[in-house]
Amino acid sequence: MARGWESKSVESQMADEGEGGQHHGKTREEIELERKRESLELSRRNVARDLATARTEAHRAALENALRFLDEELGKLR
């Protein structure tokens, strides 16, 4: 039974590749851009959370720099 399910999965993947790299009407580049944005947003949330609990000035400064960098990168994607 598992074997039949696995071949259906492979067939589905092959069919997706045959659609010219599009997934739900999005190009490969759009999907990659969306994933990069999501990754940056997740990183930003984590850095902001860490910044809220940072105790030393050096750690706080490093996190603020990271936050600025992430904001700049997100700005480039918008």
PDB file of C-alpha atoms in Angstrom:
ATOM      1  CA  MET A   1       0.000   0.000   0.000  1.00  0.00           C
ATOM      2  CA  ALA A   2       2.775   2.446   0.888  1.00  0.00           C
ATOM      3  CA  ARG A   3       4.394   1.685  -2.401  1.00  0.00           C
ATOM      4  CA  GLY A   4       1.352   2.842  -4.341  1.00  0.00           C
ATOM      5  CA  TRP A   5       1.171   6.079  -2.349  1.00  0.00           C
ATOM      6  CA  GLU A   6       4.849   6.728  -2.973  1.00  0.00           C
ATOM      7  CA  SER A   7       4.505   6.345  -6.727  1.00  0.00           C
ATOM      8  CA  LYS A   8       1.565   8.736  -6.715  1.00  0.00           C
ATOM      9  CA  SER A   9       3.772  11.243  -4.931  1.00  0.00           C
ATOM     10  CA  VAL A  10       6.523  10.801  -7.514  1.00  0.00           C
ATOM     11  CA  GLU A  11       4.003  11.156 -10.337  1.00  0.00           C
ATOM     12  CA  SER A  12       2.698  14.355  -8.756  1.00  0.00           C
ATOM     13  CA  GLN A  13       6.218  15.787  -8.424  1.00  0.00           C
ATOM     14  CA  MET A  14       7.001  14.961 -12.028  1.00  0.00           C
ATOM     15  CA  ALA A  15       3.771  16.594 -13.168  1.00  0.00           C
ATOM     16  CA  ASP A  16       4.649  19.731 -11.186  1.00  0.00           C
ATOM     17  CA  GLU A  17       8.047  19.886 -12.887  1.00  0.00           C
ATOM     18  CA  GLY A  18       6.382  19.504 -16.252  1.00  0.00           C
ATOM     19  CA  GLU A  19       4.349  22.656 -15.663  1.00  0.00           C
ATOM     20  CA  GLY A  20       7.339  24.849 -16.424  1.00  0.00           C
ATOM     21  CA  GLY A  21       8.392  25.380 -12.813  1.00  0.00           C
ATOM     22  CA  GLN A  22       5.127  27.023 -11.799  1.00  0.00           C
ATOM     23  CA  HIS A  23       3.285  26.248  -8.604  1.00  0.00           C
ATOM     24  CA  HIS A  24      -0.215  27.599  -8.071  1.00  0.00           C
ATOM     25  CA  GLY A  25       0.330  30.206 -10.755  1.00  0.00           C
ATOM     26  CA  LYS A  26       3.672  31.371  -9.345  1.00  0.00           C
ATOM     27  CA  THR A  27       6.998  31.207 -11.087  1.00  0.00           C
ATOM     28  CA  ARG A  28      10.026  29.637  -9.486  1.00  0.00           C
ATOM     29  CA  GLU A  29      11.478  33.099  -8.909  1.00  0.00           C
ATOM     30  CA  GLU A  30       8.308  34.268  -7.137  1.00  0.00           C
ATOM     31  CA  ILE A  31       8.342  31.224  -4.888  1.00  0.00           C
ATOM     32  CA  GLU A  32      12.021  31.746  -4.075  1.00  0.00           C
ATOM     33  CA  LEU A  33      11.408  35.417  -3.309  1.00  0.00           C
ATOM     34  CA  GLU A  34       8.475  34.524  -1.049  1.00  0.00           C
ATOM     35  CA  ARG A  35      10.577  31.985   0.846  1.00  0.00           C
ATOM     36  CA  LYS A  36      13.402  34.474   1.283  1.00  0.00           C
ATOM     37  CA  ARG A  37      10.960  37.088   2.616  1.00  0.00           C
ATOM     38  CA  GLU A  38       9.450  34.578   5.052  1.00  0.00           C
ATOM     39  CA  SER A  39      12.916  33.584   6.248  1.00  0.00           C
ATOM     40  CA  LEU A  40      13.926  37.212   6.800  1.00  0.00           C
ATOM     41  CA  GLU A  41      10.677  37.948   8.648  1.00  0.00           C
ATOM     42  CA  LEU A  42      11.208  34.953  10.918  1.00  0.00           C
ATOM     43  CA  SER A  43      14.782  36.035  11.613  1.00  0.00           C
ATOM     44  CA  ARG A  44      13.577  39.553  12.363  1.00  0.00           C
ATOM     45  CA  ARG A  45      11.004  38.283  14.859  1.00  0.00           C
ATOM     46  CA  ASN A  46      13.652  36.167  16.596  1.00  0.00           C
ATOM     47  CA  VAL A  47      16.133  39.043  16.782  1.00  0.00           C
ATOM     48  CA  ALA A  48      13.450  41.418  18.095  1.00  0.00           C
ATOM     49  CA  ARG A  49      12.509  38.869  20.772  1.00  0.00           C
ATOM     50  CA  ASP A  50      16.163  38.455  21.768  1.00  0.00           C
ATOM     51  CA  LEU A  51      16.614  42.217  21.836  1.00  0.00           C
ATOM     52  CA  ALA A  52      13.756  42.542  24.318  1.00  0.00           C
ATOM     53  CA  THR A  53      15.615  40.286  26.750  1.00  0.00           C
ATOM     54  CA  ALA A  54      19.212  41.369  26.057  1.00  0.00           C
ATOM     55  CA  ARG A  55      21.070  42.310  29.233  1.00  0.00           C
ATOM     56  CA  THR A  56      24.463  43.572  28.090  1.00  0.00           C
ATOM     57  CA  GLU A  57      25.020  46.675  26.011  1.00  0.00           C
ATOM     58  CA  ALA A  58      27.313  44.830  23.584  1.00  0.00           C
ATOM     59  CA  HIS A  59      24.693  42.145  22.935  1.00  0.00           C
ATOM     60  CA  ARG A  60      21.989  44.782  22.562  1.00  0.00           C
ATOM     61  CA  ALA A  61      24.120  46.705  20.024  1.00  0.00           C
ATOM     62  CA  ALA A  62      24.782  43.558  17.997  1.00  0.00           C
ATOM     63  CA  LEU A  63      21.076  42.714  17.925  1.00  0.00           C
ATOM     64  CA  GLU A  64      20.162  46.269  16.913  1.00  0.00           C
ATOM     65  CA  ASN A  65      22.641  46.028  14.025  1.00  0.00           C
ATOM     66  CA  ALA A  66      21.138  42.703  12.998  1.00  0.00           C
ATOM     67  CA  LEU A  67      17.654  44.206  13.147  1.00  0.00           C
ATOM     68  CA  ARG A  68      18.699  47.123  10.918  1.00  0.00           C
ATOM     69  CA  PHE A  69      20.274  44.725   8.423  1.00  0.00           C
ATOM     70  CA  LEU A  70      17.139  42.555   8.303  1.00  0.00           C
ATOM     71  CA  ASP A  71      14.943  45.631   7.843  1.00  0.00           C
ATOM     72  CA  GLU A  72      17.128  46.759   4.927  1.00  0.00           C
ATOM     73  CA  GLU A  73      16.955  43.340   3.299  1.00  0.00           C
ATOM     74  CA  LEU A  74      13.181  43.213   3.713  1.00  0.00           C
ATOM     75  CA  GLY A  75      12.951  46.713   2.238  1.00  0.00           C
ATOM     76  CA  LYS A  76      14.800  45.522  -0.864  1.00  0.00           C
ATOM     77  CA  LEU A  77      12.233  42.766  -1.376  1.00  0.00           C
ATOM     78  CA  ARG A  78       9.214  45.051  -1.200  1.00  0.00           C
TER      79      ARG A  78
END
